XYZ file of C-alpha atoms in Angstrom:
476
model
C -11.333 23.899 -54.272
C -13.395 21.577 -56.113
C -12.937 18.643 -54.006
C -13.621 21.203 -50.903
C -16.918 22.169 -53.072
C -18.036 18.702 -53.392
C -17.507 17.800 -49.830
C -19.710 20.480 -48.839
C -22.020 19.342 -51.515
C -21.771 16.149 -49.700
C -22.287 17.224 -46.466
C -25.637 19.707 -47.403
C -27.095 16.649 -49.210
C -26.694 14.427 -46.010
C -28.021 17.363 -44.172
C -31.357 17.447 -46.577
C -31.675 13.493 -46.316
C -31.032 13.507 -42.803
C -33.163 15.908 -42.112
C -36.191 14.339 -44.060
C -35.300 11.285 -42.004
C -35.807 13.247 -38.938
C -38.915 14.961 -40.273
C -40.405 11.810 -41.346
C -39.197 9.813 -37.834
C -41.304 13.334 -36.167
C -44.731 12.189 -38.376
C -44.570 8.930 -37.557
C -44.239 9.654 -33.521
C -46.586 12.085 -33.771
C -49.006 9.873 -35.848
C -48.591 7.090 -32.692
C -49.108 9.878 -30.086
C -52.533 10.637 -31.702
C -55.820 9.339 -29.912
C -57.501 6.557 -31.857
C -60.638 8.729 -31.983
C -58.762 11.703 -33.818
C -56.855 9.851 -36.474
C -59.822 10.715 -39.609
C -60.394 14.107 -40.365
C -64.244 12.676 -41.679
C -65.176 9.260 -42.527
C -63.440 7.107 -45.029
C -64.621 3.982 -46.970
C -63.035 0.683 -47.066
C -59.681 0.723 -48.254
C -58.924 4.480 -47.795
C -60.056 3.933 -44.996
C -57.254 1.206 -44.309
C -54.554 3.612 -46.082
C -54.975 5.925 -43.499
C -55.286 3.583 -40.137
C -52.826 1.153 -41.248
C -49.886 2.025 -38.885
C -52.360 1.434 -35.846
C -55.013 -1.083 -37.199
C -54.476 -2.854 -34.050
C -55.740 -0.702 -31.920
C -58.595 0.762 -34.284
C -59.416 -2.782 -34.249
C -59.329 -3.549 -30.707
C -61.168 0.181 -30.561
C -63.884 -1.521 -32.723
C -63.765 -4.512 -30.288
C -62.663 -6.952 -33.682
C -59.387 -9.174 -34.665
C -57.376 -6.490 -36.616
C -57.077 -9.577 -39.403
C -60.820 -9.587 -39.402
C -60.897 -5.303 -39.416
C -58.114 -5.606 -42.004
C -60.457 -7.890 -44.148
C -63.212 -6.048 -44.191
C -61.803 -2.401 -44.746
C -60.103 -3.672 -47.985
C -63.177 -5.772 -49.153
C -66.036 -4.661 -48.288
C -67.001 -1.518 -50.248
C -69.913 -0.546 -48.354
C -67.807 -0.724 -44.684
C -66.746 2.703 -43.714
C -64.582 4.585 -40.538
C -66.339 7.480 -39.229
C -63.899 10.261 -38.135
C -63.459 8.845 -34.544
C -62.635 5.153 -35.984
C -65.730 3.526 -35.297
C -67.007 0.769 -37.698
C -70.190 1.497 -39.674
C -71.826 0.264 -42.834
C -73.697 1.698 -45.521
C -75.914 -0.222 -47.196
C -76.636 0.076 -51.160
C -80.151 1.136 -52.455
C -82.366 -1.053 -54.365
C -83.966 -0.331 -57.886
C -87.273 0.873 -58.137
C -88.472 -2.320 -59.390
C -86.776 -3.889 -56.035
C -88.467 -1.524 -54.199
C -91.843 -2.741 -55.274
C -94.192 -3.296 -52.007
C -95.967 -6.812 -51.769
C -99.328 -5.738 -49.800
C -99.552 -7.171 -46.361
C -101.750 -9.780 -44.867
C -104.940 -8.107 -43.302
C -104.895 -7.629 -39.543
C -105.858 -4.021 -38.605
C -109.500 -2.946 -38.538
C -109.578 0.534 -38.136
C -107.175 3.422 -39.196
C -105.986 5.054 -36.272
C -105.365 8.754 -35.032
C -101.998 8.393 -33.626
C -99.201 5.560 -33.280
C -101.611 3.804 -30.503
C -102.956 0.562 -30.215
C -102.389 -2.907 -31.683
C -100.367 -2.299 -34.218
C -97.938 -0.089 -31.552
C -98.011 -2.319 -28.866
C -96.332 -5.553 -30.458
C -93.886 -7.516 -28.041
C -92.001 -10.726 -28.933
C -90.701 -11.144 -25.281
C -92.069 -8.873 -22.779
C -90.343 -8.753 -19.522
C -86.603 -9.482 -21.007
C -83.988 -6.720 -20.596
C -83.096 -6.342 -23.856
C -84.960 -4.559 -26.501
C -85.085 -4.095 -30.167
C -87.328 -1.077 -30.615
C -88.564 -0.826 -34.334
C -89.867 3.023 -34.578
C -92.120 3.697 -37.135
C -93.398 7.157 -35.714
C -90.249 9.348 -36.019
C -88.263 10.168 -34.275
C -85.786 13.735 -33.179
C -82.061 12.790 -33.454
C -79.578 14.325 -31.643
C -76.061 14.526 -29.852
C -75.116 11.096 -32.211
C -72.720 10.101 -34.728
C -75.235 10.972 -37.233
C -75.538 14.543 -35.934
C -71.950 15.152 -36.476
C -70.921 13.482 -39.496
C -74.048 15.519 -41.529
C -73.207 18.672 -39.228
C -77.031 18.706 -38.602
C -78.293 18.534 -34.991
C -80.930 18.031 -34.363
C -83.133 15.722 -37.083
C -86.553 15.685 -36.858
C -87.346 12.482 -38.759
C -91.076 12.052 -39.997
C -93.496 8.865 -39.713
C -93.588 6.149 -41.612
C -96.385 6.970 -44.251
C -97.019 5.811 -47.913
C -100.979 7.764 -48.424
C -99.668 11.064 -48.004
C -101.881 11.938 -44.853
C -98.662 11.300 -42.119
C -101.605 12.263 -39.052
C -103.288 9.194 -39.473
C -102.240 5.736 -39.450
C -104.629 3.794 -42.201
C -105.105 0.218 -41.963
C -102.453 -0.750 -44.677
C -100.211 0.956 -42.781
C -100.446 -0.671 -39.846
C -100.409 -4.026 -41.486
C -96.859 -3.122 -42.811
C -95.822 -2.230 -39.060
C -97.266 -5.805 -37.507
C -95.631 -8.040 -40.577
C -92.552 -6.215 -40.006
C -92.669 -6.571 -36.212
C -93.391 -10.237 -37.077
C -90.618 -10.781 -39.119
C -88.278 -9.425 -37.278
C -89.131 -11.117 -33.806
C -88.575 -14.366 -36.047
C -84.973 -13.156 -36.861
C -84.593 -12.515 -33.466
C -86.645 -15.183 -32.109
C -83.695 -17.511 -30.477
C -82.423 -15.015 -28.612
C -83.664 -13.000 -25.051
C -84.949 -10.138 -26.519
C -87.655 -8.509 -26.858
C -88.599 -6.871 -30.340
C -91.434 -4.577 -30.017
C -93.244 -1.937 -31.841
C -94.234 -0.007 -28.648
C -91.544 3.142 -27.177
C -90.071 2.164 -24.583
C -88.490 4.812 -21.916
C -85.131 5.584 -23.362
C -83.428 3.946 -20.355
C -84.524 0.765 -21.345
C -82.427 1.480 -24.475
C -79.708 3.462 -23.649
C -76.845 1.601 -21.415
C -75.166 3.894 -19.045
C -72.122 1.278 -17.845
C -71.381 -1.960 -17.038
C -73.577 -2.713 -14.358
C -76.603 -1.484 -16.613
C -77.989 -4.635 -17.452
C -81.320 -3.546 -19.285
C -80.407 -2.139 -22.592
C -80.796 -2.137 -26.724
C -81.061 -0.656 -29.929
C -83.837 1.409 -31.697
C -84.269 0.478 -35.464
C -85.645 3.667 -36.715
C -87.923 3.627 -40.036
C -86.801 7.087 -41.688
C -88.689 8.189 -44.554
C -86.442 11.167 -45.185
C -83.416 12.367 -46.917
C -81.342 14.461 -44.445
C -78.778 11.643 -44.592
C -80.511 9.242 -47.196
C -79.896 11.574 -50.314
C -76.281 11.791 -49.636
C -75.492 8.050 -49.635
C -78.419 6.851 -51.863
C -78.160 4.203 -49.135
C -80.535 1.591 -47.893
C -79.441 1.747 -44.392
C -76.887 2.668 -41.652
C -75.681 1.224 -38.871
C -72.496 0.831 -36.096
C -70.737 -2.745 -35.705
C -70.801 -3.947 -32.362
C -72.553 -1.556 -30.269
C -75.345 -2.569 -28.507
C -73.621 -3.855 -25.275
C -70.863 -0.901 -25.451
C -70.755 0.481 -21.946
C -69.731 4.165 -22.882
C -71.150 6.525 -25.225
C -73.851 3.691 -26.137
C -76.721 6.284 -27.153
C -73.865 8.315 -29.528
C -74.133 4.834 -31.838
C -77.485 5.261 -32.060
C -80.394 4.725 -34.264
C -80.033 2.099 -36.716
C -81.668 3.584 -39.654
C -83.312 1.653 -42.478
C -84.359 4.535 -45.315
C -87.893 3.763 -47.150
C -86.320 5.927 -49.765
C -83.232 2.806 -50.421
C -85.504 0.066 -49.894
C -89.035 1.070 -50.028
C -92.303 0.881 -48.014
C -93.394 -2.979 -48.059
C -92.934 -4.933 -45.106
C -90.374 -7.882 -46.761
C -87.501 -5.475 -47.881
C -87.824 -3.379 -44.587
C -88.212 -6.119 -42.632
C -84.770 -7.971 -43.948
C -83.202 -4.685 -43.405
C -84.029 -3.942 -39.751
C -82.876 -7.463 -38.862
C -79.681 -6.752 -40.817
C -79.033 -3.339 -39.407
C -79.916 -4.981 -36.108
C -77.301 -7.240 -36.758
C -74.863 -4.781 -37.282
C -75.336 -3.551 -33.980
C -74.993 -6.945 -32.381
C -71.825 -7.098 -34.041
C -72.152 -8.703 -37.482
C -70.344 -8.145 -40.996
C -71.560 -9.108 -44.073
C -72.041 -12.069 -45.905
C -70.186 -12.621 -49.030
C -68.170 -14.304 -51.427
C -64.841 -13.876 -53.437
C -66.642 -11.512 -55.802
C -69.770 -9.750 -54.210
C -69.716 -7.692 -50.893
C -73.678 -8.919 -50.802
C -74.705 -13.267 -50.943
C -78.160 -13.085 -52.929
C -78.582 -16.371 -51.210
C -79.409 -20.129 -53.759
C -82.902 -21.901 -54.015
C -85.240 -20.411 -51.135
C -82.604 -19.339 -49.544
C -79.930 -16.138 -48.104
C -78.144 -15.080 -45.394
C -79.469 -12.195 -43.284
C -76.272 -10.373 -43.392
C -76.316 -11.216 -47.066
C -78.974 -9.735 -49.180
C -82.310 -11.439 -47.977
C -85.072 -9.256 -50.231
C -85.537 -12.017 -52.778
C -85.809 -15.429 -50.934
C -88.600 -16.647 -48.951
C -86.289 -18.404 -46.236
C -83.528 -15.898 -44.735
C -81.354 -17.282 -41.210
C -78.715 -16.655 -39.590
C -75.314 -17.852 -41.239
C -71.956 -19.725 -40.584
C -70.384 -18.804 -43.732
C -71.543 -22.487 -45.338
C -72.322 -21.884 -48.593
C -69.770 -22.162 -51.946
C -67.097 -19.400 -51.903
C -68.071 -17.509 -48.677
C -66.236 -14.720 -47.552
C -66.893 -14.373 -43.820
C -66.993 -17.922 -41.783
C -67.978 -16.469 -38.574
C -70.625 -17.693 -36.429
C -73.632 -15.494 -36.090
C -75.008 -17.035 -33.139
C -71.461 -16.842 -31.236
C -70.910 -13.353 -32.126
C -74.606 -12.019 -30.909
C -74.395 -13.712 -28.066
C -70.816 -12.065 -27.320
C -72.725 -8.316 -27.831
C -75.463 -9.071 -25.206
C -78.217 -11.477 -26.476
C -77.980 -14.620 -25.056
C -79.850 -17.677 -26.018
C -83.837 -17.801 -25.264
C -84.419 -20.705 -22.129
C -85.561 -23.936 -23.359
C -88.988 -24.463 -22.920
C -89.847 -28.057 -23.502
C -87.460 -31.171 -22.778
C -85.236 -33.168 -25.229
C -86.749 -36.747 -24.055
C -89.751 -38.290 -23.147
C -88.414 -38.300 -19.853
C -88.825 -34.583 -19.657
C -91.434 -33.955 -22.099
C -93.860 -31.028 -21.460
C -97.500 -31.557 -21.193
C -99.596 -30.816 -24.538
C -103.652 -30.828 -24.222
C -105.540 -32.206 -27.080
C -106.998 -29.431 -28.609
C -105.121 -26.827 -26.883
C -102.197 -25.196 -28.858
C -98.578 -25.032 -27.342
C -95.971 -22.428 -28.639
C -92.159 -23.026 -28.177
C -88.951 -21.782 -29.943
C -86.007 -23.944 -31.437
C -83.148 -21.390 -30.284
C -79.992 -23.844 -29.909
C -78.767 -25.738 -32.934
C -79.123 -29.822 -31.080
C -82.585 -28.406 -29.267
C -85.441 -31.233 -29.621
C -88.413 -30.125 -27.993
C -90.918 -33.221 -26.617
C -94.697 -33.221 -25.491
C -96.108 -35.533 -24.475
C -100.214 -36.297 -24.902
C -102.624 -37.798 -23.267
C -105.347 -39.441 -25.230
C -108.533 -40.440 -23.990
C -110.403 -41.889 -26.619
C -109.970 -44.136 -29.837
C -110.014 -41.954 -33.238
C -108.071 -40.161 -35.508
C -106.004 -37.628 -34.598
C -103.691 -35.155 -36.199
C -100.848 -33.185 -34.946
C -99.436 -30.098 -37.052
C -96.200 -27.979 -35.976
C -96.442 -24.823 -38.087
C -93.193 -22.255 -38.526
C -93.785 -18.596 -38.002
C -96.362 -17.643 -40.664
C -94.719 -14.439 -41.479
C -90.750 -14.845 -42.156
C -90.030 -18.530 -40.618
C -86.681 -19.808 -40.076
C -87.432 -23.159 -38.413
C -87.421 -25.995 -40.728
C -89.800 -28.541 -39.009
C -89.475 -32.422 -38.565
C -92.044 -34.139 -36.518
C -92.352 -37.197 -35.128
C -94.978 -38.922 -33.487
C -94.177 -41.619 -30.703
C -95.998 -44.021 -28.782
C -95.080 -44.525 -24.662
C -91.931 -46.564 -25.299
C -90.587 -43.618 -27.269
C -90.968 -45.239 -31.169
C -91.810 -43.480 -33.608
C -95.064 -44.104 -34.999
C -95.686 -41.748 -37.747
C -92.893 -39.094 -38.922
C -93.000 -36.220 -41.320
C -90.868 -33.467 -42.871
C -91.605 -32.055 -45.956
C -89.359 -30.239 -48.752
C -88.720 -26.658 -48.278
C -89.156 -24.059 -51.058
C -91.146 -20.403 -51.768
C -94.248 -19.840 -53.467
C -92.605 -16.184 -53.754
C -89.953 -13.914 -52.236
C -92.333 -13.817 -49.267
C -93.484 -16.892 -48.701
C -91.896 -20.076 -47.241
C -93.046 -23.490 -47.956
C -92.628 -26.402 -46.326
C -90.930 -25.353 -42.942
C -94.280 -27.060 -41.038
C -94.956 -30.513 -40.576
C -97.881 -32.914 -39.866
C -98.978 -36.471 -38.763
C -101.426 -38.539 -38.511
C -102.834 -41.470 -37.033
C -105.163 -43.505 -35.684
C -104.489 -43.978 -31.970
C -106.113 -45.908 -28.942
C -106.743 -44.956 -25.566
C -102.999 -43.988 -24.123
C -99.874 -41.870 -23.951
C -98.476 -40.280 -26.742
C -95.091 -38.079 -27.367
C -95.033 -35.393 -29.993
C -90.949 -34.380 -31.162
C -90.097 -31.309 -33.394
C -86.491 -31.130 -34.591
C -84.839 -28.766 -36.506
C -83.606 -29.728 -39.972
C -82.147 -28.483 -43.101
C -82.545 -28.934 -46.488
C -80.621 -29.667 -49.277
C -77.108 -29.044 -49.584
C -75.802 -25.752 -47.557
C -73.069 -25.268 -50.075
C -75.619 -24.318 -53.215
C -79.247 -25.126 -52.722
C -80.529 -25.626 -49.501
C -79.705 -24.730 -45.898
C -78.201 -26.602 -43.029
C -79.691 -26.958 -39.289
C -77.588 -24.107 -38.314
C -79.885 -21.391 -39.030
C -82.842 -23.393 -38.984
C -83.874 -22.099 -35.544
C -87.205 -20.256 -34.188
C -90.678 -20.239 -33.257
C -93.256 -22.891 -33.961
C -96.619 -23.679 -32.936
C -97.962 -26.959 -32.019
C -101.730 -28.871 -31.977
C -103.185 -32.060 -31.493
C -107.126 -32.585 -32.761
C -109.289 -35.455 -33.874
C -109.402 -35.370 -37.617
């Protein structure tokens, strides 16, 4: 009897194991039958995030259009990296301190308030006539059928205006200076690439993509002053990885959305925050080391997909400084998610130089890494001269050299001084200047890109050092 006993004993316990096999062999088929969009209940940060999607991380990863190593890195390092409850990608971005929020004022350019988001200040373009766009939208804004919508259950928003006087009907002058030094800023950021930023609506075709054969497409950047999803997050921003060139559901990814409530009103911190939110739409992560989610950046300067509120020089990054956490190339991946290099405007040689005008400023942009652009000048009678290339005055990335040649192509004066900041806002030394005094003849003008320093701890290399420039010739 008792061995009969035990045998049966036996046999129900093989029945309960075997039978939690079974169950357990039923989860996991089930879990590999479910749709990638349907495996989060709501979204999930970093690495419960990766708890939960680990079993199919490849294809979340291939859902999010990333190596699942690289998906895989960032869920279980990056804190601020979240899946939203179809599997999509997003980030949250911290909030800064009061005291980081502090507004620098502006440089003066409007002249009169104005009535309603018209004129100037609303009708900024970096590159009119490409087909891409980065919309920055200062003058709200009704959300609806996005992501957004249904993770806060709210549809739709009604986002307010930009305002910091309290009177959100009328746009004063300060106001409007924030919205052009913004604009400028960003357009730097974005300056290498065939885009057009611009302050001025366009028709929501121009942003939306509706398939693959769409070719005229982008992202809006919207400045939102409110707390629908702002005091739930205490964040500074939101926005989807990789998105902008998506071919289905592209408006459902949409806005970006930089909160004046994380980061404030003044024109530095949200301009370094639509170019990074930007950037998370063109498919960039973050830039960071071993130990912070966040590179504050060495000397003058940061990475834009670092933290770039406190430096006056922020570019675009490879991943070369001491200890970095994310190696890949900026410029590659952007121009993978639909924003190709700008055309080169000026040739490399003297062979191919394009014609500068004494007197008569020319305007190029440095937008690939080996890019030398050459003028050449005509001079017509014996003096002094000088030639200045000037950076972007608001937010320049482009490091200038300059060299002046004579008509065998030697360089007769050169010039590149040392970077640094005055302040957080302010760039020095990116420009350049020579002088001479030249006869009767043919001259070349060169502008190179350079770095400074050593990219590993206190300076920059020529990777980032890429964007607009101005250039003039006068008697002096």
């Amino acid at each position: 009897m008792n061995r009969i006993r035990r045998t049966g004993a036996l046999a129900c316990a093989g029945a309960v194991v075997f039978g939690g096999l079974a169950v357990a062999l039923g989860s996991q088929a089930d879990a590999q039958q479910t749709p990638i969009d349907q495996l989060l209940s709501q979204p999930l940060a970093g690495s419960s995030a990766l708890g939960k999607v680990q079993a199919r991380l490849a294809e979340v990863a291939a859902h999010n259009g990333l190596p699942t190593d690289q998906l895989r890195q960032i869920l279980a390092t990056d804190k601020t990296a979240w899946l939203d409850a179809d599997s999509k990608l997003f980030f949250r971005e911290p909030g800064l301190t009061v005291a980081q929020k502090s507004p620098e004022a502006s440089p003066r350019w409007a002249r009169t308030a104005a009535a309603a988001a018209t004129g100037p200040a609303f009708e900024l373009h970096s590159k009119p006539g490409s087909n891409r766009v980065i919309y920055l939208d200062f003058d709200g804004h009704t959300i609806t059928g996005t992501a957004w919508n249904a993770s806060k259950g709210v549809d739709p928003v009604n986002v307010s205006a930009y305002d910091t006087d309290g009177d959100p009907a009328r746009w004063s002058t300060a106001e409007q200076d924030v919205v052009h030094e913004v604009w400028a800023r960003v357009a730097e950021d974005y300056a290498t690439f065939d885009v057009d930023v611009t302050t001025q609506e366009p028709a929501q075709s121009a942003i939306d993509r509706s398939g693959a054969s769409d070719l005229a497409y982008g992202t809006r950047v919207l400045i939102d002053p409110d707390t629908w999803y702002q005091s739930g997050c205490g964040c500074g921003g939101v926005a989807y990885v990789g998105v902008y060139d998506s071919t289905s559901q592209h408006d459902y990814y949409q806005p970006a959305l930089v909160f004046t409530k994380g980061v404030g009103t003044g024109a530095k911190n949200l301009a370094e925050a639509a170019s990074h939110e930007a950037g998370h739409n063109v498919g960039l992560s973050h830039d960071g080391t071993s130990t912070v989610g966040y590179y504050q950046g060495h000397g003058a300067w940061a990475p834009i997909m670092g933290v770039g509120y406190y430096r006056g020089i922020s570019q675009w990054s490879k991943g070369e400084y001491a200890d970095a956490n994310n190696t890949e190339d900026d410029y590659a991946v952007v121009g993978s998610h639909g924003l190709a290099l700008r055309a080169d405007e000026a040739g490399d040689t003297v062979g191919d130089a394009a014609a500068l005008t004494v007197g008569t400023p020319a305007s190029g942009v440095i937008a690939a890494e080996n890019d030398t652009d050459v003028y050449r000048v005509d001079v017509s009678a014996a003096g002094n001269y000088t030639a200045t290339a000037s950076s972007a005055p608001s937010g320049g990335n482009l490091d200038i050299k300059l060299d002046l040649l004579d008509s065998s192509g030697a360089i007769v004066a050169s010039n590149d001084p040392a970077s640094g900041q005055s302040d957080a806002g302010t760039p020095t030394g990116l420009g350049a200047s020579v002088s001479g005094s030249l006869q009767p003849g043919t001259y070349y003008l060169r502008i190179d890109n350079v770095g400074y320093g050593d990219p590993l701890n206190t300076g920059y290399s020529t990777y980032g050092s890429r964007g607009a420039y101005t250039l003039g010739v006068s008697p002096s």
